């Protein structure tokens, strides 16, 4: 080829960082031709986004990790302690546990006005400011005197789920059996396990025999179904917002990627990072992927389009488009705010959520067997719903990828209908959002349809099951609608709670 | 709490790996009570998926990385070499380059039957088997005598894009200016740059003045628009399958996460991993995220549902659900098959793809200025379309996330229409797939609408623009439909090419 060399203009165009002086074109060309260390055709790209991650690691090493969640104490929240063990759906147990909770409003004398508010994956019990903690809560404008969740009428209880990191027992807690942090010796938990822990607070601490309502959004929408199923006679009304009756493979796929990204951060160290450098990069990336599922393409089209943050600069592999800087910011905000192990366990619990009769029956049987073994009763392996776990030889992922589902979609729908039948006599409000890609609107339609079928099979007319779907015009905020479009969610909710 | 201890059954249930003998319940309880090293409540979870990654690293260190793409030689493909530099849309240049290509069928005497087939992100030129390489190509059953792309009639040319790693010049190539591998000193490239490289093959090597058609799927659907725009008189027909006229923020968001995951793999080493341990973990994860966008929820619902691979085992944080093992397998297949840097650059080129008039004009101006500077002409900074890149001070991602788009959606649509106007007099076939979430059907509808508007503004009736949309009944394979539902794609394509 003709080995043409850079003109100074071209060289300067690309090499501002390394070329301090500006010799004239002919001089530069001559210099380049005689140089023993030829210059590359183009400059090295820069990666400020990676340098920032390194700086954070350095700073955490020097100043020590101080995760925000570690600061949650009884100064800020109330704590319910259960000294009896809890046996879990998937064969594990907690010898004791605590649940962080907050309340708003006043429990009436016959204890009939309580609403248990259940949270999404990353939320604390701090749904609204309290005397102990005046910071705004995640549903600050939804809860309060005269608000949609009217504390002049209702006594609202919100907990941090077990498995979480905001005061409830989770992977960052100490295992009382050996005095060490649980880390990934924490047992796999289910949404059902979360609600059975809440139930002890409701029954043992507050002595409430029947809740006016259980309600929640996202994973909270899963919990309220699980609670009403497990404690059918102790719940009057159920409000499931942007929830589902079982996860679907797209959501599992997205959460799978988040978990894998976190677990492959070398700092995750198979879950044993407490007191050392936390996997902040993995957490940041996991949150970025999650954020994609929390909002929607139409919102981003409207806010960001496909514009670059600074179109006058050369494109970069680090965040460059407006949408990238948005995701980057979402990851930054979260990477030290939430315990990575809690994220893994609770994300997994969402995947495992399944209101099908077969899943509920299996879980109940598994817990009973675990408890029997705990109490020294002999349960032969052959009778265990779950075969004894041989963790050392867990299956390799199927290499040939030929395995497919065993139950047909029709059988699975019937199974789900039978599981939901226990709820079909309740007052249920199901809210879905058309722009939601994580818990898509068809899942709420399916839930409402199956509940109505169940109601009719019990001789009812199905009018106890209400279903509201927010159109794209009502909200294009996707899954996060319940945090953003309060009026569209709140109207149907307060109406349902009162009538 | 009552410090109740494990029964042997329970301990064995969880601790098969560490408990060799099976003492009776009472003996175990007594032993546990007196032990100086108490047992944890639950066993440590195991992570075979992470161990496998470590084993791969170990094996690559011991046996040396042997990436499949490094084996592409002239024994397998043809190579076109251009010894003239190519100046790029975003200010960089390649002093020389090569394009790997393959052909099927026979070029007729008046050179009028050639079809340039353009590929998606990760594809090689091997669309169909050849005498040199009898392995099946990625469109083996689409191309051939009497097939949809009928080699009895057409001379089909397919190239590996520049920036790629299957024989064309890309980041894994040697920079002739200094004899070192480019790595991330490779310049940012655009889809437009790719087609201008292909054009040299078509014009200089094959002496073809006018292609019967340009066609491609996914990024190939971007390329055919870019080619027809850049070389308007040298193309008769355009077939864009599952493509778009510009990327949209959801797609950019998904690709952003893939890139960040790859770039944060410590083995990526800012792009300089050649000859050492490649970032196979980052590549695997990036492919897993990408795979989510290539298929669709309905397909997974049908194939996998929410079933676990082995429901008799305890749930795991490593791949567990069928959908997870599917994604894991997709990542495994790819993690050493494709150059990570090529993935980054080509993924970025897709994000930057924009047929708007302003984008096309800016790119052309930038190239001219780069060429002028290269030739020693003085171009003051103030006249540069792109300000000189100061890579050392690239903007921090916006912390406050307050910046939003500058151009309204309506202005952006008008800009796009004006960019597409050059194609509006051509015969164009646009194919979209309703189940596609990466290049959603509305983008193909938008493209067809804007082209038809352009055609009418030129006095035509718009009948030169054909649009086909595959319903969810036709294909629920999402973006990958063009690889899977050949009959639904092929019928309209062969009909359009012939009539």
Tab-separated table of C-alpha atoms in Angstrom, chain A residues 1-7 9-10 12-14 16-17 29 38-54 83 85 90-93 95-96 175-178 182 184-188 246-250 252-254 256-257 259-261 263-264 266 268 270 272 281 285 288-289 292 297 300-329 332 344-345 348 351-352 354 362 370 373-376 381 384 386-401 403-407 437 442, chain B residues 1-7 9-10 12-14 16-17 25 29 38-54 83 85 90-93 95-96 175-178 182 184-188 246-250 252-254 256-257 259-261 263-264 266 268 270 272 281 285 288-289 292 297 300-329 332 344-345 348 351-352 354 362 370 373-376 381 384 386-401 403-407 437:
chain	number	residue	atom	x	y	z
A	1	UNK	CA	0.000	0.000	0.000
A	2	UNK	CA	0.989	3.606	-0.261
A	3	UNK	CA	2.192	4.395	3.240
A	4	UNK	CA	0.776	7.882	3.386
A	5	UNK	CA	1.311	9.642	6.636
A	6	UNK	CA	-0.725	11.864	8.820
A	7	UNK	CA	-0.944	15.528	8.136
A	9	UNK	CA	-4.264	18.504	11.182
A	10	UNK	CA	-5.319	14.900	11.123
A	12	UNK	CA	-3.957	16.759	15.968
A	13	UNK	CA	-7.567	15.888	15.346
A	14	UNK	CA	-7.005	12.525	16.961
A	16	UNK	CA	-4.725	15.992	21.323
A	17	UNK	CA	-3.952	14.070	24.465
A	29	UNK	CA	5.160	14.577	8.271
A	38	UNK	CA	5.632	4.866	14.297
A	39	UNK	CA	2.301	6.236	15.373
A	40	UNK	CA	-0.863	4.134	15.093
A	41	UNK	CA	-3.439	5.079	12.464
A	42	UNK	CA	-5.925	6.166	15.096
A	43	UNK	CA	-5.686	7.008	18.774
A	44	UNK	CA	-6.500	4.633	21.590
A	45	UNK	CA	-10.134	5.060	22.654
A	46	UNK	CA	-10.549	6.210	26.221
A	47	UNK	CA	-12.715	4.524	28.850
A	48	UNK	CA	-13.651	6.986	31.570
A	49	UNK	CA	-16.510	4.690	32.645
A	50	UNK	CA	-14.044	1.941	33.549
A	51	UNK	CA	-11.696	4.338	35.254
A	52	UNK	CA	-14.541	5.522	37.419
A	53	UNK	CA	-15.247	1.954	38.521
A	54	UNK	CA	-11.589	1.503	39.431
A	83	UNK	CA	-37.661	-16.851	68.225
A	85	UNK	CA	-37.859	-21.264	63.580
A	90	UNK	CA	-37.530	-25.160	49.390
A	91	UNK	CA	-36.236	-27.177	52.295
A	92	UNK	CA	-34.219	-24.643	54.290
A	93	UNK	CA	-35.044	-22.983	57.576
A	95	UNK	CA	-33.775	-20.870	63.412
A	96	UNK	CA	-35.027	-17.374	64.283
A	175	UNK	CA	-26.640	-17.131	61.461
A	176	UNK	CA	-27.338	-17.775	65.164
A	177	UNK	CA	-26.229	-21.375	64.732
A	178	UNK	CA	-22.590	-20.472	64.223
A	182	UNK	CA	-25.175	-16.150	56.437
A	184	UNK	CA	-24.778	-17.754	50.591
A	185	UNK	CA	-25.400	-20.165	53.395
A	186	UNK	CA	-28.730	-18.351	53.589
A	187	UNK	CA	-31.430	-20.742	52.404
A	188	UNK	CA	-33.348	-20.259	49.147
A	246	UNK	CA	-46.642	-16.783	38.240
A	247	UNK	CA	-43.485	-15.459	36.623
A	248	UNK	CA	-43.030	-15.916	32.919
A	249	UNK	CA	-39.903	-16.899	31.019
A	250	UNK	CA	-39.061	-13.433	29.688
A	252	UNK	CA	-36.925	-14.944	34.442
A	253	UNK	CA	-34.539	-14.443	31.509
A	254	UNK	CA	-33.995	-10.793	32.389
A	256	UNK	CA	-31.184	-14.476	35.188
A	257	UNK	CA	-28.884	-12.100	33.318
A	259	UNK	CA	-27.896	-12.450	38.630
A	260	UNK	CA	-25.219	-13.873	36.372
A	261	UNK	CA	-23.683	-10.448	35.851
A	263	UNK	CA	-22.243	-13.367	40.402
A	264	UNK	CA	-19.415	-13.112	37.876
A	266	UNK	CA	-14.933	-11.276	41.069
A	268	UNK	CA	-18.876	-11.125	44.732
A	270	UNK	CA	-19.511	-16.528	45.983
A	272	UNK	CA	-18.628	-13.719	50.950
A	281	UNK	CA	-19.671	-3.191	39.398
A	285	UNK	CA	-24.721	-3.596	35.765
A	288	UNK	CA	-28.915	-1.216	34.523
A	289	UNK	CA	-30.392	-4.377	33.038
A	292	UNK	CA	-34.636	-1.599	31.123
A	297	UNK	CA	-39.418	2.108	25.065
A	300	UNK	CA	-37.512	6.721	26.366
A	301	UNK	CA	-38.438	7.594	22.812
A	302	UNK	CA	-40.259	10.603	24.193
A	303	UNK	CA	-37.537	11.637	26.660
A	304	UNK	CA	-34.310	10.715	24.934
A	305	UNK	CA	-34.979	9.612	21.374
A	306	UNK	CA	-31.732	8.335	19.888
A	307	UNK	CA	-29.804	11.473	20.696
A	308	UNK	CA	-26.269	11.377	21.970
A	309	UNK	CA	-25.353	13.217	25.157
A	310	UNK	CA	-22.848	15.369	23.292
A	311	UNK	CA	-23.145	14.987	19.523
A	312	UNK	CA	-20.168	17.276	18.965
A	313	UNK	CA	-17.842	14.615	20.351
A	314	UNK	CA	-16.688	11.415	18.736
A	315	UNK	CA	-18.903	8.434	19.660
A	316	UNK	CA	-17.609	6.349	22.554
A	317	UNK	CA	-17.982	2.821	23.875
A	318	UNK	CA	-18.619	4.247	27.339
A	319	UNK	CA	-22.063	5.826	27.945
A	320	UNK	CA	-22.708	8.146	25.037
A	321	UNK	CA	-26.387	8.212	24.047
A	322	UNK	CA	-28.827	9.925	26.410
A	323	UNK	CA	-30.456	6.587	27.139
A	324	UNK	CA	-27.052	5.184	28.117
A	325	UNK	CA	-26.343	8.000	30.534
A	326	UNK	CA	-29.790	7.402	32.026
A	327	UNK	CA	-29.071	3.714	32.590
A	328	UNK	CA	-25.593	4.491	33.867
A	329	UNK	CA	-27.063	6.916	36.386
A	332	UNK	CA	-24.737	4.387	39.962
A	344	UNK	CA	-29.913	-12.521	44.318
A	345	UNK	CA	-32.191	-14.303	46.765
A	348	UNK	CA	-34.771	-15.803	42.602
A	351	UNK	CA	-38.696	-16.351	39.484
A	352	UNK	CA	-39.976	-19.186	41.653
A	354	UNK	CA	-46.115	-19.732	41.172
A	362	UNK	CA	-45.488	-29.227	46.854
A	370	UNK	CA	-38.467	-30.266	56.779
A	373	UNK	CA	-36.980	-33.902	60.189
A	374	UNK	CA	-36.061	-30.921	62.327
A	375	UNK	CA	-38.108	-32.400	65.131
A	376	UNK	CA	-36.242	-35.653	64.802
A	381	UNK	CA	-35.804	-39.868	51.240
A	384	UNK	CA	-39.589	-36.331	50.291
A	386	UNK	CA	-37.848	-32.678	47.062
A	387	UNK	CA	-35.155	-35.268	46.763
A	388	UNK	CA	-32.298	-34.669	49.175
A	389	UNK	CA	-30.132	-31.979	47.692
A	390	UNK	CA	-26.788	-33.195	46.524
A	391	UNK	CA	-25.291	-29.791	45.978
A	392	UNK	CA	-21.976	-31.226	44.886
A	393	UNK	CA	-23.345	-32.720	41.725
A	394	UNK	CA	-25.836	-30.143	40.607
A	395	UNK	CA	-26.690	-30.770	36.969
A	396	UNK	CA	-24.601	-29.138	34.331
A	397	UNK	CA	-26.724	-26.810	32.244
A	398	UNK	CA	-28.138	-28.964	29.483
A	399	UNK	CA	-25.617	-28.818	26.686
A	400	UNK	CA	-27.881	-29.854	23.928
A	401	UNK	CA	-30.729	-27.654	24.987
A	403	UNK	CA	-35.282	-30.333	26.995
A	404	UNK	CA	-38.647	-28.597	26.822
A	405	UNK	CA	-41.622	-28.191	29.066
A	406	UNK	CA	-43.342	-31.308	30.395
A	407	UNK	CA	-46.757	-29.804	31.134
A	437	UNK	CA	-42.874	-5.372	29.705
A	442	UNK	CA	-51.844	-10.063	29.673
B	1	UNK	CA	-34.689	-18.282	71.140
B	2	UNK	CA	-34.824	-22.001	71.798
B	3	UNK	CA	-31.596	-23.282	70.298
B	4	UNK	CA	-33.063	-26.369	68.731
B	5	UNK	CA	-30.632	-28.419	66.771
B	6	UNK	CA	-30.733	-30.428	63.617
B	7	UNK	CA	-32.035	-33.912	63.554
B	9	UNK	CA	-32.434	-36.430	58.808
B	10	UNK	CA	-32.441	-32.697	58.379
B	12	UNK	CA	-28.296	-35.146	56.016
B	13	UNK	CA	-30.897	-33.523	53.815
B	14	UNK	CA	-28.666	-30.476	53.547
B	16	UNK	CA	-24.692	-34.715	52.078
B	17	UNK	CA	-21.445	-33.271	50.773
B	25	UNK	CA	-30.751	-38.535	65.479
B	29	UNK	CA	-28.007	-33.797	68.306
B	38	UNK	CA	-21.006	-25.319	65.372
B	39	UNK	CA	-22.620	-26.089	62.035
B	40	UNK	CA	-24.422	-23.373	60.091
B	41	UNK	CA	-28.206	-23.540	59.893
B	42	UNK	CA	-28.104	-24.340	56.196
B	43	UNK	CA	-25.395	-25.543	53.826
B	44	UNK	CA	-23.349	-23.279	51.570
B	45	UNK	CA	-25.009	-23.046	48.144
B	46	UNK	CA	-22.880	-24.414	45.361
B	47	UNK	CA	-22.011	-22.555	42.157
B	48	UNK	CA	-21.122	-25.002	39.411
B	49	UNK	CA	-21.706	-22.283	36.804
B	50	UNK	CA	-18.892	-20.191	38.273
B	51	UNK	CA	-16.614	-23.156	38.648
B	52	UNK	CA	-17.076	-23.922	34.978
B	53	UNK	CA	-16.003	-20.394	34.068
B	54	UNK	CA	-12.893	-20.779	36.197
B	83	UNK	CA	-4.768	-0.379	-0.661
B	85	UNK	CA	-7.412	4.422	2.673
B	90	UNK	CA	-16.858	9.497	12.760
B	91	UNK	CA	-13.467	10.935	11.929
B	92	UNK	CA	-11.204	7.887	11.866
B	93	UNK	CA	-9.635	6.103	8.920
B	95	UNK	CA	-4.984	3.226	5.775
B	96	UNK	CA	-5.864	-0.009	3.945
B	175	UNK	CA	-2.590	-1.656	12.016
B	176	UNK	CA	-0.180	-1.222	9.071
B	177	UNK	CA	0.969	2.097	10.489
B	178	UNK	CA	2.757	0.531	13.430
B	182	UNK	CA	-5.538	-2.422	16.374
B	184	UNK	CA	-9.256	-0.392	20.736
B	185	UNK	CA	-7.104	1.833	18.585
B	186	UNK	CA	-9.486	0.702	15.858
B	187	UNK	CA	-11.606	3.691	14.857
B	188	UNK	CA	-15.331	3.920	15.583
B	246	UNK	CA	-32.652	4.238	12.797
B	247	UNK	CA	-32.091	2.480	16.082
B	248	UNK	CA	-34.407	3.179	18.956
B	249	UNK	CA	-33.604	3.674	22.619
B	250	UNK	CA	-34.752	0.256	23.837
B	252	UNK	CA	-29.562	0.844	22.355
B	253	UNK	CA	-30.290	0.150	26.020
B	254	UNK	CA	-30.040	-3.599	25.504
B	256	UNK	CA	-25.411	-0.842	26.049
B	257	UNK	CA	-25.790	-3.454	28.785
B	259	UNK	CA	-21.164	-3.804	25.976
B	260	UNK	CA	-20.799	-2.746	29.600
B	261	UNK	CA	-20.901	-6.345	30.763
B	263	UNK	CA	-16.020	-4.206	29.036
B	264	UNK	CA	-16.124	-4.793	32.790
B	266	UNK	CA	-11.255	-7.790	33.802
B	268	UNK	CA	-11.118	-7.485	28.409
B	270	UNK	CA	-9.506	-2.214	27.576
B	272	UNK	CA	-5.856	-5.590	24.655
B	281	UNK	CA	-17.165	-14.566	30.682
B	285	UNK	CA	-23.020	-12.811	29.433
B	288	UNK	CA	-27.117	-14.162	26.954
B	289	UNK	CA	-28.534	-10.651	27.148
B	292	UNK	CA	-33.250	-12.319	25.062
B	297	UNK	CA	-41.545	-14.396	25.248
B	300	UNK	CA	-40.294	-19.398	25.359
B	301	UNK	CA	-43.678	-19.748	26.975
B	302	UNK	CA	-44.443	-22.431	24.419
B	303	UNK	CA	-41.084	-24.224	24.661
B	304	UNK	CA	-40.082	-23.828	28.282
B	305	UNK	CA	-42.895	-22.283	30.287
B	306	UNK	CA	-41.650	-21.594	33.776
B	307	UNK	CA	-40.466	-25.112	34.369
B	308	UNK	CA	-37.228	-25.858	36.129
B	309	UNK	CA	-34.663	-28.107	34.494
B	310	UNK	CA	-34.829	-30.556	37.381
B	311	UNK	CA	-37.716	-29.800	39.723
B	312	UNK	CA	-36.666	-32.583	42.075
B	313	UNK	CA	-33.609	-30.577	43.096
B	314	UNK	CA	-33.413	-27.563	45.339
B	315	UNK	CA	-33.568	-24.276	43.375
B	316	UNK	CA	-30.175	-22.770	42.591
B	317	UNK	CA	-28.733	-19.360	41.763
B	318	UNK	CA	-26.874	-20.938	38.833
B	319	UNK	CA	-28.992	-21.824	35.749
B	320	UNK	CA	-31.999	-23.713	37.017
B	321	UNK	CA	-35.117	-22.930	34.964
B	322	UNK	CA	-35.298	-24.319	31.408
B	323	UNK	CA	-35.146	-20.772	30.037
B	324	UNK	CA	-31.947	-20.198	32.026
B	325	UNK	CA	-30.273	-23.311	30.665
B	326	UNK	CA	-31.283	-22.160	27.176
B	327	UNK	CA	-29.644	-18.750	27.675
B	328	UNK	CA	-26.630	-20.330	29.318
B	329	UNK	CA	-26.207	-22.608	26.328
B	332	UNK	CA	-21.567	-20.961	25.878
B	344	UNK	CA	-18.254	-3.859	20.678
B	345	UNK	CA	-17.570	-1.888	17.514
B	348	UNK	CA	-21.985	0.477	18.527
B	351	UNK	CA	-26.693	2.101	17.784
B	352	UNK	CA	-25.354	4.921	15.622
B	354	UNK	CA	-29.543	6.733	11.477
B	362	UNK	CA	-22.989	15.304	8.952
B	370	UNK	CA	-10.943	13.929	7.580
B	373	UNK	CA	-6.722	16.880	6.709
B	374	UNK	CA	-5.173	13.577	5.735
B	375	UNK	CA	-4.096	15.169	2.470
B	376	UNK	CA	-2.464	17.996	4.357
B	381	UNK	CA	-11.343	23.341	14.107
B	384	UNK	CA	-15.168	20.738	11.639
B	386	UNK	CA	-17.200	17.113	14.759
B	387	UNK	CA	-15.138	19.078	17.197
B	388	UNK	CA	-11.656	17.655	17.631
B	389	UNK	CA	-11.920	14.752	20.006
B	390	UNK	CA	-10.465	15.416	23.393
B	391	UNK	CA	-10.605	11.854	24.548
B	392	UNK	CA	-8.991	12.662	27.868
B	393	UNK	CA	-11.898	14.679	29.115
B	394	UNK	CA	-14.865	12.811	27.763
B	395	UNK	CA	-17.942	13.942	29.650
B	396	UNK	CA	-18.849	12.178	32.812
B	397	UNK	CA	-22.229	10.532	32.435
B	398	UNK	CA	-24.743	13.153	33.420
B	399	UNK	CA	-25.168	12.819	37.132
B	400	UNK	CA	-28.443	14.561	37.425
B	401	UNK	CA	-29.979	12.866	34.426
B	403	UNK	CA	-30.823	16.222	29.908
B	404	UNK	CA	-33.459	15.206	27.403
B	405	UNK	CA	-33.832	15.189	23.646
B	406	UNK	CA	-33.320	18.444	21.770
B	407	UNK	CA	-35.283	17.614	18.635
B	437	UNK	CA	-38.846	-6.846	20.278
